[in-house]
PDB file of C-alpha atoms in Angstrom:
ATOM      1  CA  MET X   1     151.080 247.367   7.550  1.00 59.00           C
ATOM      2  CA  LYS X   2     149.184 244.986   9.806  1.00 61.00           C
ATOM      3  CA  ASN X   3     149.596 247.348  12.805  1.00 65.00           C
ATOM      4  CA  ASN X   4     148.368 250.293  10.720  1.00 68.00           C
ATOM      5  CA  LEU X   5     145.240 248.362   9.711  1.00 60.00           C
ATOM      6  CA  LEU X   6     144.484 247.286  13.260  1.00 57.00           C
ATOM      7  CA  SER X   7     145.058 250.820  14.459  1.00 64.00           C
ATOM      8  CA  TRP X   8     142.669 252.176  11.827  1.00 61.00           C
ATOM      9  CA  ILE X   9     139.996 249.550  12.671  1.00 59.00           C
ATOM     10  CA  ASN X  10     140.233 250.274  16.416  1.00 61.00           C
ATOM     11  CA  LYS X  11     140.123 254.013  15.788  1.00 66.00           C
ATOM     12  CA  ASN X  12     136.990 253.769  13.533  1.00 70.00           C
ATOM     13  CA  ARG X  13     135.120 251.086  15.444  1.00 77.00           C
ATOM     14  CA  ASP X  14     132.230 252.450  17.498  1.00 85.00           C
ATOM     15  CA  PRO X  15     132.264 250.706  20.948  1.00 86.00           C
ATOM     16  CA  ASN X  16     128.490 251.141  21.244  1.00 94.00           C
ATOM     17  CA  ILE X  17     127.696 249.142  18.096  1.00 95.00           C
ATOM     18  CA  ALA X  18     125.300 246.270  18.718  1.00 95.00           C
ATOM     19  CA  PRO X  19     126.930 242.843  18.329  1.00 94.00           C
ATOM     20  CA  ASN X  20     125.964 240.823  15.233  1.00 93.00           C
ATOM     21  CA  LEU X  21     124.343 238.109  17.344  1.00 95.00           C
ATOM     22  CA  LYS X  22     121.984 240.597  19.064  1.00 96.00           C
ATOM     23  CA  ARG X  23     121.089 242.047  15.661  1.00 95.00           C
ATOM     24  CA  LEU X  24     120.397 238.580  14.307  1.00 95.00           C
ATOM     25  CA  PHE X  25     118.145 237.604  17.220  1.00 97.00           C
ATOM     26  CA  ALA X  26     116.310 240.961  16.987  1.00 97.00           C
ATOM     27  CA  PHE X  27     115.808 240.337  13.266  1.00 93.00           C
ATOM     28  CA  ILE X  28     114.454 236.846  13.888  1.00 94.00           C
ATOM     29  CA  ILE X  29     112.039 238.100  16.556  1.00 96.00           C
ATOM     30  CA  ASP X  30     110.879 240.955  14.336  1.00 94.00           C
ATOM     31  CA  TYR X  31     110.620 238.734  11.287  1.00 90.00           C
ATOM     32  CA  PHE X  32     108.180 236.376  13.047  1.00 91.00           C
ATOM     33  CA  ILE X  33     106.196 238.969  14.990  1.00 93.00           C
ATOM     34  CA  GLY X  34     106.204 241.411  12.047  1.00 89.00           C
ATOM     35  CA  SER X  35     105.116 238.667   9.635  1.00 87.00           C
ATOM     36  CA  ILE X  36     102.190 237.663  11.811  1.00 89.00           C
ATOM     37  CA  PHE X  37     101.222 241.279  12.423  1.00 89.00           C
ATOM     38  CA  VAL X  38     101.513 242.323   8.746  1.00 88.00           C
ATOM     39  CA  SER X  39      99.866 239.170   7.382  1.00 85.00           C
ATOM     40  CA  PHE X  40      96.982 238.625   9.765  1.00 87.00           C
ATOM     41  CA  ILE X  41      94.325 240.771   8.067  1.00 87.00           C
ATOM     42  CA  PRO X  42      95.363 240.019   4.439  1.00 84.00           C
ATOM     43  CA  MET X  43      95.371 236.275   5.166  1.00 84.00           C
ATOM     44  CA  ILE X  44      91.925 236.418   6.745  1.00 87.00           C
ATOM     45  CA  LEU X  45      90.634 238.210   3.611  1.00 85.00           C
ATOM     46  CA  VAL X  46      92.249 235.608   1.371  1.00 84.00           C
ATOM     47  CA  SER X  47      90.811 232.829   3.477  1.00 85.00           C
ATOM     48  CA  ILE X  48      87.292 234.296   3.313  1.00 87.00           C
ATOM     49  CA  ILE X  49      87.509 234.720  -0.462  1.00 87.00           C
ATOM     50  CA  THR X  50      89.102 231.331  -1.321  1.00 87.00           C
ATOM     51  CA  GLN X  51      87.541 229.305   1.531  1.00 87.00           C
ATOM     52  CA  GLU X  52      91.007 227.774   2.061  1.00 81.00           C
ATOM     53  CA  LYS X  53      92.250 227.046   5.567  1.00 78.00           C
ATOM     54  CA  VAL X  54      95.967 226.907   4.646  1.00 76.00           C
ATOM     55  CA  ILE X  55      97.050 230.308   3.308  1.00 73.00           C
ATOM     56  CA  THR X  56     100.215 231.165   1.384  1.00 72.00           C
ATOM     57  CA  VAL X  57     101.330 234.292  -0.422  1.00 65.00           C
ATOM     58  CA  ASN X  58     100.953 232.368  -3.687  1.00 72.00           C
ATOM     59  CA  LEU X  59      97.290 231.684  -2.921  1.00 78.00           C
ATOM     60  CA  MET X  60      96.819 235.462  -3.141  1.00 75.00           C
ATOM     61  CA  LYS X  61      97.389 235.205  -6.892  1.00 77.00           C
ATOM     62  CA  THR X  62      94.132 233.274  -7.182  1.00 82.00           C
ATOM     63  CA  ILE X  63      91.907 236.069  -5.834  1.00 85.00           C
ATOM     64  CA  PRO X  64      90.666 238.995  -7.920  1.00 88.00           C
ATOM     65  CA  PHE X  65      93.247 241.682  -8.592  1.00 86.00           C
ATOM     66  CA  ASP X  66      91.342 244.429  -6.694  1.00 88.00           C
ATOM     67  CA  MET X  67      91.363 242.223  -3.580  1.00 87.00           C
ATOM     68  CA  GLN X  68      95.068 241.503  -4.075  1.00 85.00           C
ATOM     69  CA  LEU X  69      95.679 245.223  -4.206  1.00 86.00           C
ATOM     70  CA  ILE X  70      93.670 245.787  -0.998  1.00 88.00           C
ATOM     71  CA  CYS X  71      95.656 243.044   0.757  1.00 85.00           C
ATOM     72  CA  CYS X  72      98.922 244.567  -0.450  1.00 85.00           C
ATOM     73  CA  ILE X  73      97.955 248.066   0.770  1.00 88.00           C
ATOM     74  CA  VAL X  74      96.814 246.724   4.139  1.00 90.00           C
ATOM     75  CA  SER X  75     100.055 244.794   4.468  1.00 87.00           C
ATOM     76  CA  ILE X  76     102.219 247.804   3.616  1.00 87.00           C
ATOM     77  CA  VAL X  77     100.279 250.059   6.032  1.00 91.00           C
ATOM     78  CA  LEU X  78     100.713 247.513   8.828  1.00 92.00           C
ATOM     79  CA  ALA X  79     104.416 247.154   7.962  1.00 90.00           C
ATOM     80  CA  VAL X  80     104.866 250.915   8.128  1.00 91.00           C
ATOM     81  CA  TYR X  81     103.217 250.905  11.524  1.00 94.00           C
ATOM     82  CA  TYR X  82     105.308 248.026  12.928  1.00 94.00           C
ATOM     83  CA  TYR X  83     108.686 248.903  11.387  1.00 94.00           C
ATOM     84  CA  CYS X  84     108.393 252.728  11.213  1.00 94.00           C
ATOM     85  CA  ILE X  85     105.794 254.175  13.631  1.00 95.00           C
ATOM     86  CA  ILE X  86     106.476 251.916  16.637  1.00 95.00           C
ATOM     87  CA  PRO X  87     110.215 252.756  16.616  1.00 96.00           C
ATOM     88  CA  LEU X  88     109.338 256.447  16.750  1.00 96.00           C
ATOM     89  CA  ASN X  89     107.481 256.037  20.071  1.00 94.00           C
ATOM     90  CA  PRO X  90     109.406 258.204  22.580  1.00 93.00           C
ATOM     91  CA  THR X  91     109.368 255.452  25.251  1.00 92.00           C
ATOM     92  CA  HIS X  92     111.393 253.101  23.025  1.00 91.00           C
ATOM     93  CA  LEU X  93     112.765 255.325  20.265  1.00 95.00           C
ATOM     94  CA  GLY X  94     114.604 253.425  17.549  1.00 96.00           C
ATOM     95  CA  GLN X  95     113.307 250.015  18.655  1.00 97.00           C
ATOM     96  CA  THR X  96     110.932 247.485  17.240  1.00 96.00           C
ATOM     97  CA  LEU X  97     109.803 244.764  19.618  1.00 96.00           C
ATOM     98  CA  GLY X  98     112.760 242.534  18.656  1.00 96.00           C
ATOM     99  CA  LYS X  99     115.272 245.319  19.160  1.00 97.00           C
ATOM    100  CA  ARG X 100     113.679 246.181  22.484  1.00 97.00           C
ATOM    101  CA  ILE X 101     113.914 242.586  23.690  1.00 97.00           C
ATOM    102  CA  MET X 102     117.557 242.397  22.567  1.00 98.00           C
ATOM    103  CA  LYS X 103     118.331 245.848  24.100  1.00 98.00           C
ATOM    104  CA  ILE X 104     119.545 247.456  20.878  1.00 98.00           C
ATOM    105  CA  LYS X 105     118.274 250.454  18.929  1.00 97.00           C
ATOM    106  CA  VAL X 106     118.651 252.399  15.702  1.00 98.00           C
ATOM    107  CA  VAL X 107     120.185 255.879  15.790  1.00 97.00           C
ATOM    108  CA  LYS X 108     121.642 258.261  13.238  1.00 97.00           C
ATOM    109  CA  MET X 109     125.347 257.902  12.499  1.00 95.00           C
ATOM    110  CA  ASN X 110     126.065 260.957  14.666  1.00 95.00           C
ATOM    111  CA  GLY X 111     124.300 259.218  17.590  1.00 94.00           C
ATOM    112  CA  SER X 112     121.195 261.423  17.588  1.00 96.00           C
ATOM    113  CA  ASN X 113     117.665 260.019  17.546  1.00 96.00           C
ATOM    114  CA  ILE X 114     116.122 258.868  14.268  1.00 97.00           C
ATOM    115  CA  THR X 115     113.373 260.807  12.560  1.00 96.00           C
ATOM    116  CA  LEU X 116     110.421 259.633  10.466  1.00 95.00           C
ATOM    117  CA  THR X 117     112.401 260.355   7.290  1.00 96.00           C
ATOM    118  CA  ASP X 118     115.354 258.265   8.568  1.00 97.00           C
ATOM    119  CA  ILE X 119     113.205 255.286   9.470  1.00 96.00           C
ATOM    120  CA  LEU X 120     111.224 255.441   6.181  1.00 94.00           C
ATOM    121  CA  LYS X 121     114.491 255.466   4.206  1.00 96.00           C
ATOM    122  CA  ARG X 122     115.903 252.616   6.284  1.00 95.00           C
ATOM    123  CA  GLU X 123     112.873 250.332   6.460  1.00 92.00           C
ATOM    124  CA  ILE X 124     110.758 251.014   3.389  1.00 89.00           C
ATOM    125  CA  LEU X 125     113.331 252.067   0.777  1.00 89.00           C
ATOM    126  CA  GLY X 126     116.294 250.054   2.098  1.00 91.00           C
ATOM    127  CA  ALA X 127     114.969 246.904   3.741  1.00 90.00           C
ATOM    128  CA  MET X 128     111.670 246.427   1.960  1.00 87.00           C
ATOM    129  CA  LEU X 129     112.252 247.676  -1.579  1.00 85.00           C
ATOM    130  CA  ILE X 130     116.015 247.402  -2.229  1.00 88.00           C
ATOM    131  CA  GLU X 131     116.974 244.425  -0.100  1.00 88.00           C
ATOM    132  CA  GLY X 132     113.526 242.887  -0.284  1.00 80.00           C
ATOM    133  CA  GLU X 133     114.249 239.480   1.080  1.00 75.00           C
ATOM    134  CA  THR X 134     114.873 240.694   4.646  1.00 71.00           C
ATOM    135  CA  THR X 135     111.259 241.703   5.296  1.00 72.00           C
ATOM    136  CA  PHE X 136     108.098 239.700   4.823  1.00 70.00           C
ATOM    137  CA  PRO X 137     105.799 242.535   3.592  1.00 74.00           C
ATOM    138  CA  SER X 138     107.925 242.952   0.505  1.00 79.00           C
ATOM    139  CA  ALA X 139     106.456 239.645  -0.759  1.00 76.00           C
ATOM    140  CA  TYR X 140     103.008 241.276  -1.024  1.00 75.00           C
ATOM    141  CA  PHE X 141     104.475 244.260  -2.818  1.00 76.00           C
ATOM    142  CA  ARG X 142     106.450 242.103  -5.260  1.00 78.00           C
ATOM    143  CA  ASN X 143     103.370 239.929  -5.897  1.00 75.00           C
ATOM    144  CA  ILE X 144     101.449 242.968  -7.186  1.00 77.00           C
ATOM    145  CA  LEU X 145     104.451 244.523  -9.014  1.00 79.00           C
ATOM    146  CA  TYR X 146     105.321 241.257 -10.840  1.00 78.00           C
ATOM    147  CA  GLN X 147     101.855 241.021 -12.376  1.00 78.00           C
ATOM    148  CA  PHE X 148     102.730 244.048 -14.550  1.00 83.00           C
ATOM    149  CA  MET X 149     106.027 242.578 -15.788  1.00 85.00           C
ATOM    150  CA  PRO X 150     107.050 239.779 -18.144  1.00 88.00           C
ATOM    151  CA  ALA X 151     107.934 236.611 -16.211  1.00 82.00           C
ATOM    152  CA  PHE X 152     111.648 236.774 -17.107  1.00 85.00           C
ATOM    153  CA  LEU X 153     111.904 240.303 -15.669  1.00 87.00           C
ATOM    154  CA  SER X 154     110.090 239.427 -12.440  1.00 81.00           C
ATOM    155  CA  GLN X 155     112.336 236.410 -12.000  1.00 84.00           C
ATOM    156  CA  ALA X 156     115.412 238.544 -12.609  1.00 87.00           C
ATOM    157  CA  LEU X 157     114.255 241.116 -10.062  1.00 85.00           C
ATOM    158  CA  GLY X 158     113.528 238.324  -7.568  1.00 83.00           C
ATOM    159  CA  TRP X 159     117.093 236.989  -7.956  1.00 88.00           C
ATOM    160  CA  LEU X 160     118.501 240.502  -7.781  1.00 90.00           C
ATOM    161  CA  SER X 161     116.649 241.083  -4.526  1.00 88.00           C
ATOM    162  CA  ILE X 162     118.119 237.876  -3.060  1.00 89.00           C
ATOM    163  CA  ILE X 163     121.631 238.804  -4.172  1.00 93.00           C
ATOM    164  CA  ILE X 164     121.317 242.344  -2.723  1.00 94.00           C
ATOM    165  CA  SER X 165     120.031 240.872   0.553  1.00 92.00           C
ATOM    166  CA  ILE X 166     122.970 238.470   0.741  1.00 93.00           C
ATOM    167  CA  ILE X 167     125.458 241.266   0.005  1.00 94.00           C
ATOM    168  CA  SER X 168     123.811 243.414   2.703  1.00 94.00           C
ATOM    169  CA  ILE X 169     124.156 240.591   5.261  1.00 93.00           C
ATOM    170  CA  VAL X 170     127.834 240.046   4.365  1.00 94.00           C
ATOM    171  CA  VAL X 171     128.583 243.780   4.479  1.00 93.00           C
ATOM    172  CA  GLY X 172     126.840 244.013   7.861  1.00 92.00           C
ATOM    173  CA  TYR X 173     128.646 241.018   9.251  1.00 91.00           C
ATOM    174  CA  LEU X 174     132.129 241.947   8.056  1.00 90.00           C
ATOM    175  CA  GLY X 175     131.888 245.723   8.305  1.00 88.00           C
ATOM    176  CA  ILE X 176     133.586 247.534  11.171  1.00 85.00           C
ATOM    177  CA  ASN X 177     130.305 248.964  12.512  1.00 90.00           C
ATOM    178  CA  HIS X 178     128.024 246.151  11.213  1.00 93.00           C
ATOM    179  CA  ARG X 179     126.044 248.490   8.975  1.00 95.00           C
ATOM    180  CA  MET X 180     123.873 246.863   6.340  1.00 95.00           C
ATOM    181  CA  ILE X 181     122.787 248.443   3.028  1.00 95.00           C
ATOM    182  CA  HIS X 182     119.619 249.877   4.564  1.00 95.00           C
ATOM    183  CA  ASP X 183     121.798 251.536   7.275  1.00 96.00           C
ATOM    184  CA  PHE X 184     123.961 253.157   4.594  1.00 96.00           C
ATOM    185  CA  ILE X 185     120.818 254.403   2.754  1.00 96.00           C
ATOM    186  CA  ALA X 186     119.425 256.029   5.873  1.00 97.00           C
ATOM    187  CA  ASP X 187     122.777 256.998   7.473  1.00 96.00           C
ATOM    188  CA  THR X 188     121.953 254.932  10.577  1.00 97.00           C
ATOM    189  CA  LYS X 189     123.621 252.430  12.830  1.00 96.00           C
ATOM    190  CA  VAL X 190     122.370 249.925  15.432  1.00 97.00           C
ATOM    191  CA  ILE X 191     123.764 250.405  18.940  1.00 97.00           C
ATOM    192  CA  LYS X 192     123.396 248.884  22.399  1.00 96.00           C
ATOM    193  CA  ALA X 193     120.414 250.506  24.145  1.00 93.00           C
TER     194      ALA X 193
END
């Protein structure tokens, strides 16, 4: 039984899959760079409106709703640019800055290059909306969304997002090809570049 399992694992393991540690470091790099990139303009707007020098996402709740909406839209547009448009650049296809530094990239499961549809499914639907806790821009989106919900529902969705993110990390870590939930949604994998 043990030999059959090892044989199956070895047969189904893709030798080009990026190691977990490289994915982790790419994520950390992208989280910090992406957070700064996505937050810069919204935080300046919040600072101008509130006259505060220390800005948090929670401070955004104190500004008028129309300005919150503008900040959310700007943040999402910048996130789409960083996480979706940059990886479609032919010179570093499938790579954000973090993935480029770590020499890994996103491809379709069949090994072909990703398309705009693939990357939108992976990053916007999978990482930002379903997992939620793995990308910073989702905080802006949730901030707006939660204003239209009762507090108990927004808290429940917040916890659900955390749980889904944890499950995705565990699935990615333990899975044969280290695919996370957003990879399954978009039918992608992360490989060595």
